[in-house]
Each structure stands twice: as structure tokens, then as C-alpha cells.
PDB file with one MODEL, atoms N, CA, C and O in Angstrom:
MODEL        1
ATOM      1  N   PHE A   1      78.783  78.918 127.085  1.00  0.00           N
ATOM      2  CA  PHE A   1      77.839  78.519 127.847  1.00  0.00           C
ATOM      3  C   PHE A   1      76.834  77.872 127.203  1.00  0.00           C
ATOM      4  O   PHE A   1      75.985  77.271 127.860  1.00  0.00           O
ATOM      5  N   ARG A   2      76.801  77.903 126.010  1.00  0.00           N
ATOM      6  CA  ARG A   2      75.362  77.302 125.162  1.00  0.00           C
ATOM      7  C   ARG A   2      75.197  75.811 125.011  1.00  0.00           C
ATOM      8  O   ARG A   2      74.108  75.239 125.000  1.00  0.00           O
ATOM      9  N   PHE A   3      76.614  75.116 124.874  1.00  0.00           N
ATOM     10  CA  PHE A   3      76.192  73.713 124.893  1.00  0.00           C
ATOM     11  C   PHE A   3      76.777  73.177 126.118  1.00  0.00           C
ATOM     12  O   PHE A   3      77.580  73.620 126.939  1.00  0.00           O
ATOM     13  N   GLY A   4      75.969  71.823 125.959  1.00  0.00           N
ATOM     14  CA  GLY A   4      76.129  70.728 126.965  1.00  0.00           C
ATOM     15  C   GLY A   4      75.419  71.054 128.147  1.00  0.00           C
ATOM     16  O   GLY A   4      74.813  72.115 128.297  1.00  0.00           O
ATOM     17  N   PRO A   5      75.504  69.998 129.123  1.00  0.00           N
ATOM     18  CA  PRO A   5      74.639  69.926 130.228  1.00  0.00           C
ATOM     19  C   PRO A   5      75.147  71.220 131.333  1.00  0.00           C
ATOM     20  O   PRO A   5      76.345  71.507 131.334  1.00  0.00           O
ATOM     21  N   ARG A   6      74.028  72.109 132.421  1.00  0.00           N
ATOM     22  CA  ARG A   6      75.048  72.972 132.700  1.00  0.00           C
ATOM     23  C   ARG A   6      74.174  73.148 134.170  1.00  0.00           C
ATOM     24  O   ARG A   6      73.021  72.772 134.379  1.00  0.00           O
ATOM     25  N   SER A   7      74.939  73.719 134.947  1.00  0.00           N
ATOM     26  CA  SER A   7      74.019  73.986 136.454  1.00  0.00           C
ATOM     27  C   SER A   7      74.158  75.382 136.686  1.00  0.00           C
ATOM     28  O   SER A   7      74.913  76.187 136.142  1.00  0.00           O
ATOM     29  N   VAL A   8      73.449  75.516 137.434  1.00  0.00           N
ATOM     30  CA  VAL A   8      72.946  77.074 137.709  1.00  0.00           C
ATOM     31  C   VAL A   8      72.976  76.936 139.353  1.00  0.00           C
ATOM     32  O   VAL A   8      72.121  76.229 139.888  1.00  0.00           O
ATOM     33  N   GLU A   9      74.001  77.640 140.179  1.00  0.00           N
ATOM     34  CA  GLU A   9      73.753  77.514 141.223  1.00  0.00           C
ATOM     35  C   GLU A   9      73.256  79.549 141.859  1.00  0.00           C
ATOM     36  O   GLU A   9      73.834  80.567 141.478  1.00  0.00           O
ATOM     37  N   ILE A  10      72.236  79.479 142.714  1.00  0.00           N
ATOM     38  CA  ILE A  10      71.951  80.476 143.052  1.00  0.00           C
ATOM     39  C   ILE A  10      72.322  80.981 144.481  1.00  0.00           C
ATOM     40  O   ILE A  10      71.762  80.452 145.442  1.00  0.00           O
ATOM     41  N   HIS A  11      73.212  81.951 144.669  1.00  0.00           N
ATOM     42  CA  HIS A  11      73.186  82.223 145.780  1.00  0.00           C
ATOM     43  C   HIS A  11      72.435  83.434 146.524  1.00  0.00           C
ATOM     44  O   HIS A  11      72.317  84.513 145.944  1.00  0.00           O
ATOM     45  N   ASN A  12      71.967  83.249 147.724  1.00  0.00           N
ATOM     46  CA  ASN A  12      70.408  83.803 148.034  1.00  0.00           C
ATOM     47  C   ASN A  12      70.885  85.017 149.424  1.00  0.00           C
ATOM     48  O   ASN A  12      71.956  85.129 150.021  1.00  0.00           O
ATOM     49  N   ILE A  13      69.772  85.674 149.552  1.00  0.00           N
ATOM     50  CA  ILE A  13      70.344  86.167 150.760  1.00  0.00           C
ATOM     51  C   ILE A  13      69.625  84.995 151.805  1.00  0.00           C
ATOM     52  O   ILE A  13      68.673  84.264 151.534  1.00  0.00           O
ATOM     53  N   ALA A  14      70.395  85.065 153.068  1.00  0.00           N
ATOM     54  CA  ALA A  14      70.133  84.180 154.226  1.00  0.00           C
ATOM     55  C   ALA A  14      68.949  84.606 155.025  1.00  0.00           C
ATOM     56  O   ALA A  14      68.714  85.696 155.546  1.00  0.00           O
ATOM     57  N   GLY A  15      68.059  83.187 154.999  1.00  0.00           N
ATOM     58  CA  GLY A  15      66.655  84.308 155.172  1.00  0.00           C
ATOM     59  C   GLY A  15      65.464  83.591 154.296  1.00  0.00           C
ATOM     60  O   GLY A  15      64.500  82.903 154.634  1.00  0.00           O
ATOM     61  N   LEU A  16      65.860  83.967 153.257  1.00  0.00           N
ATOM     62  CA  LEU A  16      64.818  84.152 152.089  1.00  0.00           C
ATOM     63  C   LEU A  16      64.645  82.624 151.446  1.00  0.00           C
ATOM     64  O   LEU A  16      65.638  81.947 151.181  1.00  0.00           O
ATOM     65  N   ASN A  17      63.312  82.155 151.225  1.00  0.00           N
ATOM     66  CA  ASN A  17      63.469  81.307 150.657  1.00  0.00           C
ATOM     67  C   ASN A  17      63.898  80.927 149.293  1.00  0.00           C
ATOM     68  O   ASN A  17      63.427  81.590 148.369  1.00  0.00           O
ATOM     69  N   PRO A  18      64.810  79.856 148.992  1.00  0.00           N
ATOM     70  CA  PRO A  18      65.067  80.023 147.427  1.00  0.00           C
ATOM     71  C   PRO A  18      64.496  80.309 146.393  1.00  0.00           C
ATOM     72  O   PRO A  18      64.894  81.116 145.553  1.00  0.00           O
ATOM     73  N   THR A  19      62.985  79.331 146.347  1.00  0.00           N
ATOM     74  CA  THR A  19      62.203  79.781 145.251  1.00  0.00           C
ATOM     75  C   THR A  19      61.356  81.005 144.824  1.00  0.00           C
ATOM     76  O   THR A  19      60.662  81.183 143.823  1.00  0.00           O
ATOM     77  N   ASP A  20      61.670  81.929 146.072  1.00  0.00           N
ATOM     78  CA  ASP A  20      61.562  83.293 146.201  1.00  0.00           C
ATOM     79  C   ASP A  20      62.136  84.055 145.457  1.00  0.00           C
ATOM     80  O   ASP A  20      61.691  85.169 145.183  1.00  0.00           O
ATOM     81  N   ASN A  21      63.295  83.551 144.975  1.00  0.00           N
ATOM     82  CA  ASN A  21      64.469  84.554 144.487  1.00  0.00           C
ATOM     83  C   ASN A  21      64.054  84.564 143.015  1.00  0.00           C
ATOM     84  O   ASN A  21      63.646  83.598 142.370  1.00  0.00           O
ATOM     85  N   VAL A  22      64.261  86.068 142.511  1.00  0.00           N
ATOM     86  CA  VAL A  22      63.924  86.515 141.233  1.00  0.00           C
ATOM     87  C   VAL A  22      64.743  85.674 140.227  1.00  0.00           C
ATOM     88  O   VAL A  22      64.246  85.209 139.201  1.00  0.00           O
ATOM     89  N   LEU A  23      66.098  85.504 140.612  1.00  0.00           N
ATOM     90  CA  LEU A  23      66.842  84.477 139.833  1.00  0.00           C
ATOM     91  C   LEU A  23      66.697  83.218 139.782  1.00  0.00           C
ATOM     92  O   LEU A  23      67.172  82.652 138.797  1.00  0.00           O
ATOM     93  N   TRP A  24      66.104  82.525 140.667  1.00  0.00           N
ATOM     94  CA  TRP A  24      65.849  80.976 140.590  1.00  0.00           C
ATOM     95  C   TRP A  24      64.269  81.001 140.097  1.00  0.00           C
ATOM     96  O   TRP A  24      63.792  79.911 139.781  1.00  0.00           O
ATOM     97  N   ILE A  25      63.451  82.139 140.012  1.00  0.00           N
ATOM     98  CA  ILE A  25      62.362  82.193 139.024  1.00  0.00           C
ATOM     99  C   ILE A  25      62.776  82.010 137.835  1.00  0.00           C
ATOM    100  O   ILE A  25      62.437  80.992 137.232  1.00  0.00           O
ATOM    101  N   ALA A  26      63.706  83.086 137.175  1.00  0.00           N
ATOM    102  CA  ALA A  26      64.215  83.272 135.646  1.00  0.00           C
ATOM    103  C   ALA A  26      65.055  82.056 135.252  1.00  0.00           C
ATOM    104  O   ALA A  26      65.224  81.624 134.112  1.00  0.00           O
ATOM    105  N   ALA A  27      65.559  81.575 136.418  1.00  0.00           N
ATOM    106  CA  ALA A  27      66.216  79.948 135.491  1.00  0.00           C
ATOM    107  C   ALA A  27      65.162  78.991 135.396  1.00  0.00           C
ATOM    108  O   ALA A  27      65.165  78.040 134.614  1.00  0.00           O
ATOM    109  N   LYS A  28      64.203  79.282 136.262  1.00  0.00           N
ATOM    110  CA  LYS A  28      63.175  78.039 135.897  1.00  0.00           C
ATOM    111  C   LYS A  28      62.543  78.580 134.595  1.00  0.00           C
ATOM    112  O   LYS A  28      62.782  77.898 133.599  1.00  0.00           O
ATOM    113  N   ARG A  29      61.820  79.625 134.427  1.00  0.00           N
ATOM    114  CA  ARG A  29      61.266  80.436 133.422  1.00  0.00           C
ATOM    115  C   ARG A  29      61.781  80.176 131.992  1.00  0.00           C
ATOM    116  O   ARG A  29      61.020  80.038 131.035  1.00  0.00           O
ATOM    117  N   ALA A  30      63.317  80.108 131.899  1.00  0.00           N
ATOM    118  CA  ALA A  30      64.009  80.030 130.687  1.00  0.00           C
ATOM    119  C   ALA A  30      63.807  78.395 130.566  1.00  0.00           C
ATOM    120  O   ALA A  30      64.541  77.959 129.679  1.00  0.00           O
ATOM    121  N   LEU A  31      63.035  77.383 131.195  1.00  0.00           N
ATOM    122  CA  LEU A  31      62.978  76.156 130.484  1.00  0.00           C
ATOM    123  C   LEU A  31      63.947  75.671 129.684  1.00  0.00           C
ATOM    124  O   LEU A  31      63.665  75.638 128.486  1.00  0.00           O
ATOM    125  N   ASN A  32      65.357  75.160 130.120  1.00  0.00           N
ATOM    126  CA  ASN A  32      66.543  75.016 129.555  1.00  0.00           C
ATOM    127  C   ASN A  32      66.405  73.230 130.057  1.00  0.00           C
ATOM    128  O   ASN A  32      66.699  72.942 131.217  1.00  0.00           O
ATOM    129  N   PRO A  33      66.040  72.358 129.283  1.00  0.00           N
ATOM    130  CA  PRO A  33      65.909  70.972 129.909  1.00  0.00           C
ATOM    131  C   PRO A  33      67.290  70.327 130.319  1.00  0.00           C
ATOM    132  O   PRO A  33      67.426  69.283 130.957  1.00  0.00           O
ATOM    133  N   GLY A  34      68.645  71.434 129.658  1.00  0.00           N
ATOM    134  CA  GLY A  34      69.834  71.043 129.806  1.00  0.00           C
ATOM    135  C   GLY A  34      70.311  71.674 131.005  1.00  0.00           C
ATOM    136  O   GLY A  34      71.527  71.823 130.884  1.00  0.00           O
ATOM    137  N   ALA A  35      69.982  72.026 131.892  1.00  0.00           N
ATOM    138  CA  ALA A  35      70.532  72.677 132.704  1.00  0.00           C
ATOM    139  C   ALA A  35      69.442  72.443 134.013  1.00  0.00           C
ATOM    140  O   ALA A  35      68.233  72.216 134.067  1.00  0.00           O
ATOM    141  N   VAL A  36      70.544  72.625 135.054  1.00  0.00           N
ATOM    142  CA  VAL A  36      69.568  71.882 137.058  1.00  0.00           C
ATOM    143  C   VAL A  36      70.201  73.425 137.713  1.00  0.00           C
ATOM    144  O   VAL A  36      71.304  73.971 137.701  1.00  0.00           O
ATOM    145  N   VAL A  37      68.900  73.746 138.247  1.00  0.00           N
ATOM    146  CA  VAL A  37      69.390  74.723 139.280  1.00  0.00           C
ATOM    147  C   VAL A  37      69.193  74.826 140.443  1.00  0.00           C
ATOM    148  O   VAL A  37      68.030  74.947 140.825  1.00  0.00           O
ATOM    149  N   ILE A  38      70.145  74.813 141.271  1.00  0.00           N
ATOM    150  CA  ILE A  38      70.462  74.297 142.691  1.00  0.00           C
ATOM    151  C   ILE A  38      70.508  75.624 143.638  1.00  0.00           C
ATOM    152  O   ILE A  38      70.825  76.745 143.239  1.00  0.00           O
ATOM    153  N   PRO A  39      70.184  75.330 144.785  1.00  0.00           N
ATOM    154  CA  PRO A  39      70.511  76.730 146.029  1.00  0.00           C
ATOM    155  C   PRO A  39      71.765  76.500 146.232  1.00  0.00           C
ATOM    156  O   PRO A  39      72.151  75.338 146.367  1.00  0.00           O
ATOM    157  N   ALA A  40      72.668  77.603 146.292  1.00  0.00           N
ATOM    158  CA  ALA A  40      74.369  77.381 146.820  1.00  0.00           C
ATOM    159  C   ALA A  40      73.978  76.832 148.104  1.00  0.00           C
ATOM    160  O   ALA A  40      72.897  76.982 148.672  1.00  0.00           O
ATOM    161  N   ARG A  41      75.409  75.907 148.648  1.00  0.00           N
ATOM    162  CA  ARG A  41      75.466  75.675 150.032  1.00  0.00           C
ATOM    163  C   ARG A  41      75.373  76.838 151.103  1.00  0.00           C
ATOM    164  O   ARG A  41      74.879  76.753 152.227  1.00  0.00           O
ATOM    165  N   LYS A  42      75.965  77.960 150.500  1.00  0.00           N
ATOM    166  CA  LYS A  42      76.752  79.068 151.341  1.00  0.00           C
ATOM    167  C   LYS A  42      75.793  80.357 151.166  1.00  0.00           C
ATOM    168  O   LYS A  42      75.573  80.830 150.051  1.00  0.00           O
ATOM    169  N   THR A  43      75.306  80.825 152.206  1.00  0.00           N
ATOM    170  CA  THR A  43      74.350  82.063 152.057  1.00  0.00           C
ATOM    171  C   THR A  43      74.924  83.085 151.405  1.00  0.00           C
ATOM    172  O   THR A  43      75.775  82.779 150.570  1.00  0.00           O
ATOM    173  N   MET A  44      74.689  84.179 151.563  1.00  0.00           N
ATOM    174  CA  MET A  44      75.460  84.922 150.854  1.00  0.00           C
ATOM    175  C   MET A  44      76.293  86.183 152.407  1.00  0.00           C
ATOM    176  O   MET A  44      77.110  87.098 152.502  1.00  0.00           O
ATOM    177  N   LEU A  45      75.520  85.504 153.148  1.00  0.00           N
ATOM    178  CA  LEU A  45      76.378  86.045 154.493  1.00  0.00           C
ATOM    179  C   LEU A  45      77.666  85.649 154.884  1.00  0.00           C
ATOM    180  O   LEU A  45      78.545  86.167 155.572  1.00  0.00           O
ATOM    181  N   ASP A  46      77.507  84.235 154.054  1.00  0.00           N
ATOM    182  CA  ASP A  46      79.210  83.629 153.991  1.00  0.00           C
ATOM    183  C   ASP A  46      79.812  84.111 153.320  1.00  0.00           C
ATOM    184  O   ASP A  46      80.995  84.282 153.616  1.00  0.00           O
ATOM    185  N   VAL A  47      79.268  84.599 152.003  1.00  0.00           N
ATOM    186  CA  VAL A  47      80.631  85.076 151.012  1.00  0.00           C
ATOM    187  C   VAL A  47      80.461  86.766 151.171  1.00  0.00           C
ATOM    188  O   VAL A  47      81.108  87.518 150.442  1.00  0.00           O
ATOM    189  N   GLN A  48      79.972  87.031 151.707  1.00  0.00           N
ATOM    190  CA  GLN A  48      80.552  88.499 151.508  1.00  0.00           C
ATOM    191  C   GLN A  48      79.785  89.405 150.796  1.00  0.00           C
ATOM    192  O   GLN A  48      80.367  90.302 150.187  1.00  0.00           O
ATOM    193  N   THR A  49      78.687  89.332 150.770  1.00  0.00           N
ATOM    194  CA  THR A  49      78.164  89.601 149.202  1.00  0.00           C
ATOM    195  C   THR A  49      76.832  90.711 149.659  1.00  0.00           C
ATOM    196  O   THR A  49      76.609  90.775 150.868  1.00  0.00           O
ATOM    197  N   VAL A  50      76.130  91.401 148.909  1.00  0.00           N
ATOM    198  CA  VAL A  50      74.881  92.402 149.483  1.00  0.00           C
ATOM    199  C   VAL A  50      73.298  91.936 148.528  1.00  0.00           C
ATOM    200  O   VAL A  50      72.110  92.044 148.834  1.00  0.00           O
ATOM    201  N   ARG A  51      73.918  91.459 147.429  1.00  0.00           N
ATOM    202  CA  ARG A  51      72.721  90.852 146.640  1.00  0.00           C
ATOM    203  C   ARG A  51      72.548  89.303 145.918  1.00  0.00           C
ATOM    204  O   ARG A  51      73.500  88.640 145.506  1.00  0.00           O
ATOM    205  N   PRO A  52      71.831  89.095 145.891  1.00  0.00           N
ATOM    206  CA  PRO A  52      71.755  87.785 145.070  1.00  0.00           C
ATOM    207  C   PRO A  52      72.356  87.721 143.620  1.00  0.00           C
ATOM    208  O   PRO A  52      72.149  88.537 142.722  1.00  0.00           O
ATOM    209  N   PHE A  53      73.283  86.391 143.555  1.00  0.00           N
ATOM    210  CA  PHE A  53      73.482  86.334 142.161  1.00  0.00           C
ATOM    211  C   PHE A  53      73.463  84.897 141.897  1.00  0.00           C
ATOM    212  O   PHE A  53      73.567  84.093 142.823  1.00  0.00           O
ATOM    213  N   ALA A  54      73.322  84.500 140.565  1.00  0.00           N
ATOM    214  CA  ALA A  54      73.493  83.121 140.182  1.00  0.00           C
ATOM    215  C   ALA A  54      75.121  82.798 139.289  1.00  0.00           C
ATOM    216  O   ALA A  54      75.634  83.761 138.721  1.00  0.00           O
ATOM    217  N   VAL A  55      75.758  81.561 139.239  1.00  0.00           N
ATOM    218  CA  VAL A  55      76.829  81.372 138.512  1.00  0.00           C
ATOM    219  C   VAL A  55      76.330  80.113 137.982  1.00  0.00           C
ATOM    220  O   VAL A  55      75.852  79.179 138.626  1.00  0.00           O
ATOM    221  N   VAL A  56      76.517  80.214 136.615  1.00  0.00           N
ATOM    222  CA  VAL A  56      76.306  79.095 135.521  1.00  0.00           C
ATOM    223  C   VAL A  56      77.481  78.521 135.073  1.00  0.00           C
ATOM    224  O   VAL A  56      78.438  79.112 134.572  1.00  0.00           O
ATOM    225  N   CYS A  57      77.308  76.839 135.368  1.00  0.00           N
ATOM    226  CA  CYS A  57      78.716  76.263 134.994  1.00  0.00           C
ATOM    227  C   CYS A  57      78.519  74.887 134.019  1.00  0.00           C
ATOM    228  O   CYS A  57      77.565  74.117 133.906  1.00  0.00           O
ATOM    229  N   ASN A  58      79.365  74.913 133.605  1.00  0.00           N
ATOM    230  CA  ASN A  58      79.534  73.483 132.515  1.00  0.00           C
ATOM    231  C   ASN A  58      81.185  73.011 132.517  1.00  0.00           C
ATOM    232  O   ASN A  58      82.087  73.700 132.994  1.00  0.00           O
ATOM    233  N   GLU A  59      81.339  71.851 131.956  1.00  0.00           N
ATOM    234  CA  GLU A  59      82.642  71.237 132.184  1.00  0.00           C
ATOM    235  C   GLU A  59      83.567  72.150 131.544  1.00  0.00           C
ATOM    236  O   GLU A  59      84.761  71.854 131.532  1.00  0.00           O
ATOM    237  N   GLY A  60      83.147  73.255 130.996  1.00  0.00           N
ATOM    238  CA  GLY A  60      84.424  74.393 130.493  1.00  0.00           C
ATOM    239  C   GLY A  60      84.396  75.223 131.633  1.00  0.00           C
ATOM    240  O   GLY A  60      85.329  76.020 131.529  1.00  0.00           O
ATOM    241  N   GLY A  61      83.705  75.425 132.762  1.00  0.00           N
ATOM    242  CA  GLY A  61      83.913  76.404 134.271  1.00  0.00           C
ATOM    243  C   GLY A  61      82.726  77.164 134.120  1.00  0.00           C
ATOM    244  O   GLY A  61      81.858  77.185 133.247  1.00  0.00           O
ATOM    245  N   CYS A  62      82.896  77.787 135.186  1.00  0.00           N
ATOM    246  CA  CYS A  62      81.726  78.843 135.257  1.00  0.00           C
ATOM    247  C   CYS A  62      81.776  80.490 134.913  1.00  0.00           C
ATOM    248  O   CYS A  62      82.745  81.222 134.706  1.00  0.00           O
ATOM    249  N   SER A  63      80.405  80.757 134.935  1.00  0.00           N
ATOM    250  CA  SER A  63      80.731  81.734 134.666  1.00  0.00           C
ATOM    251  C   SER A  63      80.778  83.265 135.632  1.00  0.00           C
ATOM    252  O   SER A  63      80.393  82.999 136.771  1.00  0.00           O
ATOM    253  N   LYS A  64      81.079  84.515 135.509  1.00  0.00           N
ATOM    254  CA  LYS A  64      81.110  85.300 136.473  1.00  0.00           C
ATOM    255  C   LYS A  64      79.820  85.389 136.944  1.00  0.00           C
ATOM    256  O   LYS A  64      78.916  84.847 136.309  1.00  0.00           O
ATOM    257  N   GLU A  65      79.542  86.138 138.215  1.00  0.00           N
ATOM    258  CA  GLU A  65      78.390  86.240 139.124  1.00  0.00           C
ATOM    259  C   GLU A  65      77.292  86.992 138.042  1.00  0.00           C
ATOM    260  O   GLU A  65      77.723  87.936 137.380  1.00  0.00           O
ATOM    261  N   ILE A  66      76.321  86.698 137.927  1.00  0.00           N
ATOM    262  CA  ILE A  66      74.772  87.256 137.225  1.00  0.00           C
ATOM    263  C   ILE A  66      74.132  87.740 138.166  1.00  0.00           C
ATOM    264  O   ILE A  66      73.875  86.957 139.080  1.00  0.00           O
ATOM    265  N   PHE A  67      73.673  89.091 138.289  1.00  0.00           N
ATOM    266  CA  PHE A  67      72.880  89.781 139.200  1.00  0.00           C
ATOM    267  C   PHE A  67      71.306  89.882 138.565  1.00  0.00           C
ATOM    268  O   PHE A  67      70.301  89.818 139.273  1.00  0.00           O
ATOM    269  N   GLU A  68      71.295  90.008 137.473  1.00  0.00           N
ATOM    270  CA  GLU A  68      69.965  90.251 136.950  1.00  0.00           C
ATOM    271  C   GLU A  68      69.238  89.309 135.901  1.00  0.00           C
ATOM    272  O   GLU A  68      69.594  89.096 134.742  1.00  0.00           O
ATOM    273  N   PRO A  69      68.006  88.732 136.650  1.00  0.00           N
ATOM    274  CA  PRO A  69      67.423  87.606 136.173  1.00  0.00           C
ATOM    275  C   PRO A  69      67.544  87.647 134.605  1.00  0.00           C
ATOM    276  O   PRO A  69      67.672  86.589 133.989  1.00  0.00           O
ATOM    277  N   GLU A  70      67.498  89.060 133.843  1.00  0.00           N
ATOM    278  CA  GLU A  70      66.990  89.267 132.256  1.00  0.00           C
ATOM    279  C   GLU A  70      68.393  88.304 131.676  1.00  0.00           C
ATOM    280  O   GLU A  70      68.344  87.311 130.950  1.00  0.00           O
ATOM    281  N   GLU A  71      69.373  88.839 132.148  1.00  0.00           N
ATOM    282  CA  GLU A  71      70.745  88.328 131.445  1.00  0.00           C
ATOM    283  C   GLU A  71      70.499  86.420 131.689  1.00  0.00           C
ATOM    284  O   GLU A  71      70.359  85.508 130.874  1.00  0.00           O
ATOM    285  N   LEU A  72      70.537  86.449 133.084  1.00  0.00           N
ATOM    286  CA  LEU A  72      70.105  84.401 133.096  1.00  0.00           C
ATOM    287  C   LEU A  72      69.370  84.088 132.649  1.00  0.00           C
ATOM    288  O   LEU A  72      69.351  82.858 132.699  1.00  0.00           O
ATOM    289  N   GLU A  73      68.448  84.549 132.043  1.00  0.00           N
ATOM    290  CA  GLU A  73      67.563  84.278 131.258  1.00  0.00           C
ATOM    291  C   GLU A  73      68.230  83.957 129.573  1.00  0.00           C
ATOM    292  O   GLU A  73      68.133  82.991 128.816  1.00  0.00           O
ATOM    293  N   ARG A  74      68.838  85.124 129.486  1.00  0.00           N
ATOM    294  CA  ARG A  74      68.994  85.106 127.929  1.00  0.00           C
ATOM    295  C   ARG A  74      70.446  83.732 128.149  1.00  0.00           C
ATOM    296  O   ARG A  74      70.471  82.914 127.229  1.00  0.00           O
ATOM    297  N   ILE A  75      71.173  83.599 128.907  1.00  0.00           N
ATOM    298  CA  ILE A  75      72.423  82.893 128.961  1.00  0.00           C
ATOM    299  C   ILE A  75      71.482  81.467 129.119  1.00  0.00           C
ATOM    300  O   ILE A  75      71.910  80.745 128.218  1.00  0.00           O
ATOM    301  N   LEU A  76      70.778  80.983 129.591  1.00  0.00           N
ATOM    302  CA  LEU A  76      70.075  79.659 129.626  1.00  0.00           C
ATOM    303  C   LEU A  76      69.397  79.353 128.875  1.00  0.00           C
ATOM    304  O   LEU A  76      69.475  78.151 128.622  1.00  0.00           O
ATOM    305  N   ARG A  77      68.355  80.147 128.067  1.00  0.00           N
ATOM    306  CA  ARG A  77      67.357  80.230 127.200  1.00  0.00           C
ATOM    307  C   ARG A  77      68.016  79.103 126.044  1.00  0.00           C
ATOM    308  O   ARG A  77      69.051  79.507 125.513  1.00  0.00           O
ATOM    309  N   PRO A  78      67.548  77.796 125.622  1.00  0.00           N
ATOM    310  CA  PRO A  78      67.971  77.161 124.467  1.00  0.00           C
ATOM    311  C   PRO A  78      67.981  77.775 123.358  1.00  0.00           C
ATOM    312  O   PRO A  78      67.036  78.542 123.173  1.00  0.00           O
ATOM    313  N   SER A  79      68.942  77.662 122.355  1.00  0.00           N
ATOM    314  CA  SER A  79      69.223  78.319 121.494  1.00  0.00           C
ATOM    315  C   SER A  79      68.951  77.072 120.079  1.00  0.00           C
ATOM    316  O   SER A  79      69.685  76.085 120.038  1.00  0.00           O
ATOM    317  N   PHE A  80      68.253  77.200 119.398  1.00  0.00           N
ATOM    318  CA  PHE A  80      68.018  76.252 118.205  1.00  0.00           C
ATOM    319  C   PHE A  80      68.463  77.140 117.065  1.00  0.00           C
ATOM    320  O   PHE A  80      68.396  78.369 117.050  1.00  0.00           O
ATOM    321  N   PRO A  81      69.087  76.078 115.784  1.00  0.00           N
ATOM    322  CA  PRO A  81      69.391  76.834 114.907  1.00  0.00           C
ATOM    323  C   PRO A  81      68.015  77.076 113.811  1.00  0.00           C
ATOM    324  O   PRO A  81      67.108  76.285 113.549  1.00  0.00           O
ATOM    325  N   GLU A  82      68.201  78.178 113.409  1.00  0.00           N
ATOM    326  CA  GLU A  82      67.130  78.488 112.652  1.00  0.00           C
ATOM    327  C   GLU A  82      66.718  77.660 111.201  1.00  0.00           C
ATOM    328  O   GLU A  82      67.579  77.396 110.362  1.00  0.00           O
ATOM    329  N   GLN A  83      65.583  77.371 111.069  1.00  0.00           N
ATOM    330  CA  GLN A  83      65.434  76.487 109.828  1.00  0.00           C
ATOM    331  C   GLN A  83      65.278  77.363 108.403  1.00  0.00           C
ATOM    332  O   GLN A  83      64.772  78.478 108.268  1.00  0.00           O
ATOM    333  N   ILE A  84      65.823  76.574 107.481  1.00  0.00           N
ATOM    334  CA  ILE A  84      65.966  77.509 106.124  1.00  0.00           C
ATOM    335  C   ILE A  84      64.588  77.039 105.513  1.00  0.00           C
ATOM    336  O   ILE A  84      64.210  77.482 104.428  1.00  0.00           O
TER     337      ILE A  84
ENDMDL
END
């Protein structure tokens, strides 16, 4: 998931403001211009899960559920080739 445009879908707890979710904050903190962060249409109650999670998608498919903000930032942080 390093190349190409990506979307980050944040699955939230019902009733919690999406922008208060630590995964939302981590995705925005990564400052990746090639990623769009969107709240999921379904709440966690709709999908029967007990914690917020994110899914990163691109033209090749979607990631597994990501629960930790540090992992989400690592995936989203843009990588640049090192200069010689």
C-alpha cells in the first residue's frame, strides 16, 4: 500500500465524533497528500466489532483491519527514496 492514491476508511464507535477517533487523528497526522480519510458509512454496531478500526484501500484492494494508530501512521506516511 505504498504507491498510488489511497483511501482510509475509519470505522468508529456509534455516537463518537469521527474526528475524535485516534485513528482519524493518526491518519491526518501522517500528512500523506495521496490519501483521503473518510468516515465509514456503517457504525461499529452495524458490523458487530468492539473497537474502532481503519481500512486502507487502493486500486489493488484493501488492507486488513488496523486497530493501532501507530501502525496506521506507518502505513500512510509517505516514503521517499533516500538521496545519495
